[in-house]
Amino acid sequence: MPRPIMLGIVGDSGSGKTTITRGIVRVLGQDQITDFCIDDYHRYDRKQRAERNITPLHPDCNYLDILAQHLGHMRNGDAIMKPVYQHSDGTFGAPDYLEPKRFVVAEGLLGFHSPELREMFDVRVYLDPPEELRRHWKVQRDCSRRGYTTDQVLAELDRREPDSEAFIRPQRHHADLVVSFQPSEQADQEHLDARLTLRDSLTHPDLADVVAECQDDGLVLVDRPGAQELYVPGRMPPEQAAQLEEAIWEKMHFASHLRQEKLGEFTIGTELHRSDSLALVQLLVLYHVLTARHLLSLGAASARDFEESVRDELLSSERPAAS
């Protein structure tokens, strides 16, 4: 059996990692995915962190060496005994026996912190919402699901800020996709704009023709050094969003059987909502995960190695022949 495809989704607390992951799981199927929480590798429980005046964002507060070992075991298809951190009371529970399935989705704070960790992932995604929006999401989540008050959440965010700047945000430079949801003029969460940095560490689907047709609706694709930047307006007409989704699905002919599941759904409290920009982000992530799976089935070591070999061939073909 081929090794699992490893997807890393990294971002600061409250940046939307779980929301992105839910859509991926819905399409691929829970029976095909091992959902892996990087933050279970905290070194200290909540009481011990308070005593040491250290935040969970600091690398010294996490067993990153054990995390890298466990990710390596899973990449090789081996089961692990994964620690379990309980957000409800800030303590550790009994470890989980975890077996890798066809896809491993690892989400958390420090997944791209070191070269050893980064090498574990076939696809690396970093979520980078503006701070005002992230704070809003974190207050909304921690107050409704974890029993905190607004003042408690905001005070903790302020305390963590130096470590966010020092250790979390620099990881965006190591991601294949950097996703920044941004408030639109209407400011509702169903119509957030999305700015995506698509780095050339992976080959992204060619969307130039669709963007050219939809540019009057605010869809923009710009070339940057080593990357492309795609801007998806949250108020893009539904038919244009569907056209963009169709263009991406057409490039995944080997995965057409997965198209029946809906993307872009999220909850606020107990209410279900949908966002076209979220759906497109999830679909782009799926494109890379499924392409990596397809390349692996064809004998490539990884999508990243495949891209590097193609670039090397192109460079060698451009060199003048020796006289």
Short mmCIF file of C-alpha atoms in Angstrom, two decimals:
data_model
loop_
_atom_site.label_atom_id
_atom_site.label_comp_id
_atom_site.label_asym_id
_atom_site.label_seq_id
_atom_site.Cartn_x
_atom_site.Cartn_y
_atom_site.Cartn_z
CA MET A 1 0.00 0.00 0.00
CA PRO A 2 1.41 3.46 -0.90
CA ARG A 3 2.33 5.71 1.98
CA PRO A 4 -0.24 8.29 3.13
CA ILE A 5 -0.35 11.80 1.68
CA MET A 6 0.60 14.29 4.39
CA LEU A 7 -1.23 17.64 4.52
CA GLY A 8 -0.10 20.28 7.02
CA ILE A 9 -2.42 23.15 7.97
CA VAL A 10 -0.70 25.67 10.23
CA GLY A 11 -1.80 28.99 11.69
CA ASP A 12 -2.21 30.88 14.91
CA SER A 13 -4.96 29.99 17.36
CA GLY A 14 -8.38 30.82 15.93
CA SER A 15 -7.16 31.29 12.35
CA GLY A 16 -9.66 28.82 10.85
CA LYS A 17 -7.64 25.58 10.64
CA THR A 18 -10.51 23.35 11.73
CA THR A 19 -12.93 25.05 9.33
CA ILE A 20 -10.65 24.35 6.38
CA THR A 21 -10.08 20.78 7.52
CA ARG A 22 -13.81 19.97 7.81
CA GLY A 23 -14.36 20.50 4.09
CA ILE A 24 -11.37 18.33 3.21
CA VAL A 25 -12.67 15.53 5.44
CA ARG A 26 -16.18 15.83 4.01
CA VAL A 27 -14.95 15.29 0.44
CA LEU A 28 -12.32 12.63 1.04
CA GLY A 29 -14.35 10.76 3.67
CA GLN A 30 -13.65 10.27 7.35
CA ASP A 31 -12.71 6.64 6.67
CA GLN A 32 -9.87 7.83 4.40
CA ILE A 33 -8.36 10.45 6.73
CA THR A 34 -6.34 10.43 9.91
CA ASP A 35 -6.91 13.81 11.59
CA PHE A 36 -3.79 14.68 13.56
CA CYS A 37 -3.54 17.52 16.11
CA ILE A 38 -0.04 18.98 16.32
CA ASP A 39 -0.91 20.84 19.53
CA ASP A 40 -1.27 17.58 21.43
CA TYR A 41 2.52 17.68 21.74
CA HIS A 42 2.56 20.42 24.37
CA ARG A 43 5.29 19.81 26.93
CA TYR A 44 3.39 21.42 29.83
CA ASP A 45 -0.23 21.45 30.93
CA ARG A 46 -2.08 24.74 31.53
CA LYS A 47 -1.07 24.99 35.21
CA GLN A 48 2.59 24.27 34.47
CA ARG A 49 2.63 26.89 31.70
CA ALA A 50 1.29 29.49 34.11
CA GLU A 51 3.96 28.57 36.67
CA ARG A 52 6.71 28.89 34.05
CA ASN A 53 5.22 31.96 32.35
CA ILE A 54 5.45 30.30 28.94
CA THR A 55 2.83 30.16 26.19
CA PRO A 56 1.93 27.08 24.09
CA LEU A 57 3.16 29.00 21.04
CA HIS A 58 6.79 28.82 22.17
CA PRO A 59 8.78 25.92 20.70
CA ASP A 60 10.25 25.16 24.15
CA CYS A 61 6.69 24.45 25.33
CA ASN A 62 6.32 21.60 22.84
CA TYR A 63 7.98 18.25 22.15
CA LEU A 64 8.74 19.12 18.52
CA ASP A 65 11.37 16.37 18.25
CA ILE A 66 8.81 13.72 19.20
CA LEU A 67 6.28 15.33 16.86
CA ALA A 68 8.73 15.02 13.95
CA GLN A 69 9.41 11.36 14.85
CA HIS A 70 5.70 10.56 14.97
CA LEU A 71 4.98 12.34 11.68
CA GLY A 72 7.84 10.36 10.12
CA HIS A 73 6.37 7.10 11.42
CA MET A 74 2.97 7.98 9.98
CA ARG A 75 4.47 9.03 6.66
CA ASN A 76 6.04 5.55 6.53
CA GLY A 77 2.66 3.96 7.27
CA ASP A 78 3.36 3.04 10.89
CA ALA A 79 0.99 3.49 13.84
CA ILE A 80 1.88 5.69 16.81
CA MET A 81 0.75 6.34 20.37
CA LYS A 82 -0.21 10.00 20.14
CA PRO A 83 -0.46 12.22 23.23
CA VAL A 84 -3.79 13.94 23.88
CA TYR A 85 -4.11 17.51 25.19
CA GLN A 86 -7.57 18.33 26.58
CA HIS A 87 -8.59 21.93 25.88
CA SER A 88 -11.54 21.61 28.27
CA ASP A 89 -9.33 21.68 31.37
CA GLY A 90 -5.79 22.12 30.04
CA THR A 91 -4.56 18.67 31.12
CA PHE A 92 -3.39 15.56 29.28
CA GLY A 93 -5.54 12.51 28.73
CA ALA A 94 -4.65 8.94 27.84
CA PRO A 95 -2.72 8.61 24.55
CA ASP A 96 -4.47 7.51 21.36
CA TYR A 97 -3.38 4.56 19.22
CA LEU A 98 -3.35 6.18 15.78
CA GLU A 99 -2.95 4.47 12.41
CA PRO A 100 -2.35 6.46 9.22
CA LYS A 101 -5.00 6.12 6.53
CA ARG A 102 -4.69 7.21 2.89
CA PHE A 103 -4.46 10.85 3.96
CA VAL A 104 -3.06 12.41 7.14
CA VAL A 105 -4.25 15.95 7.91
CA ALA A 106 -2.09 17.55 10.60
CA GLU A 107 -3.20 20.93 11.95
CA GLY A 108 -1.75 23.12 14.64
CA LEU A 109 0.56 25.93 15.69
CA LEU A 110 4.14 24.85 14.94
CA GLY A 111 3.98 22.28 12.15
CA PHE A 112 6.41 24.14 9.87
CA HIS A 113 8.76 25.41 12.56
CA SER A 114 11.81 23.34 11.58
CA PRO A 115 13.14 21.88 8.32
CA GLU A 116 12.65 18.39 9.77
CA LEU A 117 8.94 19.07 10.34
CA ARG A 118 8.42 20.76 6.98
CA GLU A 119 9.89 17.79 5.12
CA MET A 120 7.13 15.57 6.48
CA PHE A 121 4.41 17.27 4.41
CA ASP A 122 3.44 16.82 0.78
CA VAL A 123 1.28 19.96 0.94
CA ARG A 124 1.81 22.88 3.31
CA VAL A 125 -0.94 25.42 3.98
CA TYR A 126 -0.64 28.47 6.24
CA LEU A 127 -3.70 30.45 7.36
CA ASP A 128 -2.98 34.16 7.75
CA PRO A 129 -6.13 36.20 8.46
CA PRO A 130 -5.68 39.83 9.58
CA GLU A 131 -5.31 40.07 13.34
CA GLU A 132 -8.62 41.85 13.89
CA LEU A 133 -10.50 39.04 12.16
CA ARG A 134 -8.52 36.29 13.92
CA ARG A 135 -9.21 37.86 17.31
CA HIS A 136 -12.92 38.02 16.48
CA TRP A 137 -12.91 34.32 15.51
CA LYS A 138 -10.98 33.29 18.62
CA VAL A 139 -13.28 35.20 20.97
CA GLN A 140 -16.29 33.71 19.19
CA ARG A 141 -14.94 30.16 19.50
CA ASP A 142 -13.42 30.27 23.00
CA CYS A 143 -16.44 31.93 24.57
CA SER A 144 -19.02 29.66 22.94
CA ARG A 145 -17.13 26.33 23.09
CA ARG A 146 -14.47 26.60 25.79
CA GLY A 147 -16.20 28.61 28.51
CA TYR A 148 -13.98 31.71 28.55
CA THR A 149 -15.09 35.34 28.89
CA THR A 150 -14.25 37.91 26.22
CA ASP A 151 -11.85 39.71 28.55
CA GLN A 152 -10.03 36.46 29.34
CA VAL A 153 -9.56 35.64 25.65
CA LEU A 154 -8.35 39.13 24.75
CA ALA A 155 -5.92 39.21 27.67
CA GLU A 156 -4.46 35.85 26.64
CA LEU A 157 -4.12 37.04 23.03
CA ASP A 158 -2.15 40.06 24.22
CA ARG A 159 0.10 37.84 26.34
CA ARG A 160 0.77 35.53 23.41
CA GLU A 161 1.45 38.28 20.86
CA PRO A 162 5.28 38.30 21.16
CA ASP A 163 5.41 34.54 20.57
CA SER A 164 2.94 34.81 17.68
CA GLU A 165 5.24 37.30 16.00
CA ALA A 166 8.43 35.39 16.80
CA PHE A 167 7.39 31.79 16.11
CA ILE A 168 3.99 31.42 14.39
CA ARG A 169 3.87 34.03 11.62
CA PRO A 170 7.35 33.30 10.17
CA GLN A 171 6.06 29.85 9.17
CA ARG A 172 4.01 31.41 6.38
CA HIS A 173 7.25 31.72 4.38
CA HIS A 174 7.51 27.92 4.22
CA ALA A 175 3.96 27.21 2.98
CA ASP A 176 2.93 26.22 -0.55
CA LEU A 177 -0.37 28.07 -0.07
CA VAL A 178 -0.86 31.09 2.19
CA VAL A 179 -4.55 31.87 2.73
CA SER A 180 -5.74 35.19 4.08
CA PHE A 181 -9.50 35.63 4.48
CA GLN A 182 -10.37 39.31 4.73
CA PRO A 183 -13.56 41.21 5.57
CA SER A 184 -15.43 42.54 2.55
CA GLU A 185 -17.42 45.77 2.52
CA GLN A 186 -20.45 43.96 3.94
CA ALA A 187 -18.32 42.40 6.74
CA ASP A 188 -20.45 39.23 7.07
CA GLN A 189 -18.62 35.92 7.29
CA GLU A 190 -20.43 34.34 4.34
CA HIS A 191 -18.80 36.83 1.96
CA LEU A 192 -15.21 37.16 3.14
CA ASP A 193 -12.67 37.96 0.46
CA ALA A 194 -9.72 35.58 0.09
CA ARG A 195 -6.17 36.50 -0.87
CA LEU A 196 -4.08 33.44 -1.75
CA THR A 197 -0.33 33.28 -2.26
CA LEU A 198 0.40 30.26 -4.47
CA ARG A 199 4.12 29.53 -4.24
CA ASP A 200 5.89 27.70 -7.02
CA SER A 201 7.09 24.98 -4.64
CA LEU A 202 4.06 23.15 -6.09
CA THR A 203 2.45 23.51 -9.52
CA HIS A 204 -0.96 25.13 -9.13
CA PRO A 205 -3.86 24.72 -11.57
CA ASP A 206 -3.73 27.17 -14.47
CA LEU A 207 -6.63 29.56 -13.85
CA ALA A 208 -5.52 32.40 -16.13
CA ASP A 209 -8.32 31.94 -18.69
CA VAL A 210 -11.08 31.83 -16.07
CA VAL A 211 -9.65 34.85 -14.25
CA ALA A 212 -9.52 36.79 -17.52
CA GLU A 213 -13.22 36.08 -18.07
CA CYS A 214 -14.17 37.02 -14.50
CA GLN A 215 -11.91 40.00 -13.87
CA ASP A 216 -14.83 42.44 -14.15
CA ASP A 217 -16.23 40.75 -11.03
CA GLY A 218 -13.05 41.41 -9.06
CA LEU A 219 -11.18 38.13 -9.55
CA VAL A 220 -7.46 38.95 -9.91
CA LEU A 221 -4.37 36.82 -10.58
CA VAL A 222 -0.96 38.49 -10.34
CA ASP A 223 2.53 37.06 -10.85
CA ARG A 224 4.98 37.63 -8.00
CA PRO A 225 8.60 36.50 -7.62
CA GLY A 226 8.35 32.78 -6.89
CA ALA A 227 4.57 32.82 -6.59
CA GLN A 228 1.20 33.88 -7.92
CA GLU A 229 -1.30 35.89 -5.93
CA LEU A 230 -4.98 35.11 -6.44
CA TYR A 231 -7.62 37.48 -5.09
CA VAL A 232 -11.13 36.02 -4.76
CA PRO A 233 -13.84 38.55 -3.87
CA GLY A 234 -16.40 37.31 -1.39
CA ARG A 235 -19.17 38.95 -3.41
CA MET A 236 -18.26 37.24 -6.66
CA PRO A 237 -21.46 36.18 -8.49
CA PRO A 238 -22.30 32.49 -7.79
CA GLU A 239 -22.09 31.58 -11.48
CA GLN A 240 -18.53 32.92 -11.65
CA ALA A 241 -17.57 31.02 -8.50
CA ALA A 242 -19.03 27.87 -10.07
CA GLN A 243 -17.01 28.51 -13.24
CA LEU A 244 -13.81 28.78 -11.20
CA GLU A 245 -14.61 25.59 -9.29
CA GLU A 246 -15.34 23.79 -12.56
CA ALA A 247 -11.94 24.84 -13.97
CA ILE A 248 -10.18 23.29 -10.97
CA TRP A 249 -12.24 20.08 -11.04
CA GLU A 250 -11.50 19.65 -14.75
CA LYS A 251 -7.82 19.37 -13.88
CA MET A 252 -8.65 16.55 -11.43
CA HIS A 253 -10.21 14.11 -13.88
CA PHE A 254 -8.79 11.27 -11.77
CA ALA A 255 -10.98 12.39 -8.82
CA SER A 256 -14.29 13.21 -10.51
CA HIS A 257 -16.11 10.73 -8.25
CA LEU A 258 -15.62 13.11 -5.29
CA ARG A 259 -17.52 16.04 -6.75
CA GLN A 260 -20.85 15.29 -5.12
CA GLU A 261 -19.85 16.60 -1.69
CA LYS A 262 -20.38 20.24 -0.79
CA LEU A 263 -17.53 22.57 0.08
CA GLY A 264 -17.57 25.94 1.80
CA GLU A 265 -19.85 25.11 4.72
CA PHE A 266 -19.14 26.42 8.22
CA THR A 267 -21.03 27.00 11.44
CA ILE A 268 -21.57 30.05 13.61
CA GLY A 269 -22.89 28.76 16.91
CA THR A 270 -25.35 26.11 15.78
CA GLU A 271 -26.25 27.73 12.43
CA LEU A 272 -24.89 26.37 9.15
CA HIS A 273 -23.57 28.88 6.59
CA ARG A 274 -21.78 28.68 3.25
CA SER A 275 -19.03 30.76 1.63
CA ASP A 276 -17.94 30.58 -2.02
CA SER A 277 -14.46 31.90 -1.19
CA LEU A 278 -14.04 29.22 1.50
CA ALA A 279 -15.19 26.55 -0.97
CA LEU A 280 -12.58 27.67 -3.51
CA VAL A 281 -9.80 27.61 -0.90
CA GLN A 282 -10.78 24.10 0.19
CA LEU A 283 -10.92 22.99 -3.43
CA LEU A 284 -7.42 24.30 -4.15
CA VAL A 285 -6.10 22.42 -1.12
CA LEU A 286 -7.90 19.28 -2.32
CA TYR A 287 -6.37 19.73 -5.77
CA HIS A 288 -2.89 19.49 -4.33
CA VAL A 289 -3.69 16.63 -1.95
CA LEU A 290 -5.32 14.56 -4.69
CA THR A 291 -2.62 15.41 -7.24
CA ALA A 292 0.01 14.24 -4.72
CA ARG A 293 -1.95 10.99 -4.28
CA HIS A 294 -2.16 10.57 -8.06
CA LEU A 295 1.57 11.21 -8.59
CA LEU A 296 2.41 8.76 -5.81
CA SER A 297 0.31 6.09 -7.52
CA LEU A 298 2.32 6.72 -10.70
CA GLY A 299 5.60 6.07 -8.88
CA ALA A 300 6.75 9.57 -7.88
CA ALA A 301 8.27 9.82 -4.41
CA SER A 302 6.21 12.94 -3.74
CA ALA A 303 4.61 15.84 -5.57
CA ARG A 304 7.39 18.10 -4.27
CA ASP A 305 10.12 15.80 -5.60
CA PHE A 306 8.26 15.54 -8.90
CA GLU A 307 8.16 19.34 -9.23
CA GLU A 308 11.87 19.61 -8.43
CA SER A 309 12.75 17.00 -11.06
CA VAL A 310 10.67 18.81 -13.69
CA ARG A 311 12.36 22.12 -12.85
CA ASP A 312 15.79 20.46 -13.04
CA GLU A 313 14.94 19.03 -16.47
CA LEU A 314 13.78 22.44 -17.70
CA LEU A 315 16.92 24.13 -16.43
CA SER A 316 19.17 21.53 -18.02
CA SER A 317 17.34 21.84 -21.35
CA GLU A 318 17.86 25.62 -21.29
CA ARG A 319 21.64 25.33 -20.77
CA PRO A 320 23.71 25.64 -23.95
CA ALA A 321 25.20 22.37 -25.14
CA ALA A 322 28.90 21.90 -24.54
CA SER A 323 30.97 22.53 -27.66
#
